Amino acid sequence: MSWKAIKAFIRTSTFRFALMTMGIIWLSTSMVLVAMYAELRSSIWQNIESHIDENTNELIQAFAVNPLLPTDEVLIQFKDMANLQLRVLPETDIDATDYDDDQTSMLSRMKKHHSGLASPPDHLIHASQMLERMGEHSMMTRIVPLPDGTQLQLSFNIDYIEDLDQNLLTALVKGVLVTLLLAILGSIILTRRSVKRTNQINEACAIIMAGKLDHRVPVSASKIPLERLDDHDQMAHNINAMLDRIQELMKNVQQVSDNIAHDLKSPLARLRTHLERLQDEDPSEGIQEALSEADRMMVLFKSLLGIARLESMTLQNAKPVNMQKLLSDVYELYEPVLEDANIQFKESTDAGTVMGDADLIFQALTNLLDNAVKFTPKNGTIRLVSQSMSDGYHILLSDSGPGIPDSELSNVFERFYRVDSARSTPGFGLGLSLVKAIMTLHKGTITLSNQKGLHIALIFPKH
């Protein structure tokens, strides 16, 4: 997948939504794991505290039962207790006030050397209980005063907690990273499926907009009832139903247009023939004006049907068109007209071919030249430049006329739209609409701009 495709993939709303959903799930899972870790730490130290309390009670109970036995003999019965060490504190260590005076410093030292599960809650550390390092071992110690004034140090080995903490932290980090990776992979998998179906719909719509009206959006499970389809298939089904309805309506419109053409063409022709006969028998200006209006109606009707036909057809039998030769034929056709109008024509044409219909392209160029001749003043200039480029064949037609107001450039392709300054000139406002339809049929573009006159740029796609 290219970097451009990856960026487009990341920008999709489906990917962002899937990533957000997976992110929430990952964050929730991580919070649960952290909460479990904290709960485990609390549970471990509660068990240690309970175990130390139990051993302390047993010691006190043993000395209470045998108050006359020496301390060492009483302690012998506890020597085999697992993870437990007992020793009698020397008198120099009996004073516990030092713990109270420096408890804050003691806590900070413990937290520096012990973290995670091996760091006990603050409430477990006080004057008679602390966490100490004895050689290579970590010990939870408690000072136990005996009835005779002797103080014992009860030490509980907690090395296993550090090992457990290291293994648990490793597992916790791996678990968080694995869930994060699964969240990202899940987002990509879900998005790929959704984007694939969305791209299928977009590609089908592009084909339909290009003129292939019988094309339909693919439905992955056409035999399944509509209510059991997923959202993409339901969308595809509804789009196809809408296209069926539109195609049916267009066929009806086309049929109506054909009927109008069939029904009006003959009456108009008969009317014109009758007017010609009357003009021959008894010439008059009124009949001549009626003949001119009949001709205008027939031209208008022909133009409208031509545009409708172009907008509904597809380019079935496209052939390579030698553009340099075609442009040369256009100039030869208009050379006398340009000379009569005293307009200078400058051309620079480049060799190149366009896949399309030569007659339609010729018609589009003649329509544009008609307008250029119509609006270019005497002693003006019309330029025609063509060039074959990497993205297609470019044609630039410019004149030295008044141009079109910038505010109206986007409206001149509408049927019957005419700029105010052009309303006094002959025409119906259909020329640019026809050119637009021809360019769309050839999948080309047409743009207008004002640069000391009107500049028209035509771009035919590279085949």
Short mmCIF file of C-alpha atoms in Angstrom, two decimals, residues 21 32 38 49 56 85 122 130 150 158 172 179 217 224 227 238 248 279 304 321 339 352 380 382 423 427 447 458 460:
data_model
loop_
_atom_site.label_atom_id
_atom_site.label_comp_id
_atom_site.label_asym_id
_atom_site.label_seq_id
_atom_site.Cartn_x
_atom_site.Cartn_y
_atom_site.Cartn_z
CA THR A 21 -13.69 2.59 20.07
CA VAL A 32 -8.75 -2.68 35.09
CA ALA A 38 -3.25 -2.14 43.19
CA GLU A 49 0.30 -7.91 58.31
CA THR A 56 3.23 -11.78 67.43
CA GLN A 85 13.52 -14.68 62.05
CA ASP A 122 2.32 3.96 54.60
CA MET A 130 9.42 -1.09 59.36
CA THR A 150 12.84 -7.52 76.78
CA ILE A 158 9.50 -10.73 51.77
CA LEU A 172 1.33 -6.26 33.04
CA THR A 179 -4.03 -5.17 24.06
CA VAL A 217 -23.66 -1.05 -6.82
CA ILE A 224 -30.77 -12.46 1.84
CA GLU A 227 -33.87 -6.57 6.93
CA ASN A 238 -31.40 1.39 -1.68
CA GLU A 248 -37.06 4.55 -15.51
CA GLN A 279 -43.85 33.75 -49.91
CA LEU A 304 -32.20 21.11 -27.15
CA VAL A 321 -8.74 11.81 -33.33
CA GLU A 339 -11.22 37.80 -42.96
CA GLY A 352 -1.60 14.77 -30.49
CA GLY A 380 -9.20 42.23 -32.75
CA ILE A 382 -8.30 35.37 -31.67
CA ARG A 423 -28.83 39.71 -25.12
CA GLY A 427 -28.56 33.13 -30.19
CA THR A 447 -12.85 26.36 -17.75
CA LEU A 458 -10.28 22.63 -22.86
CA PHE A 460 -9.08 16.15 -22.98
#
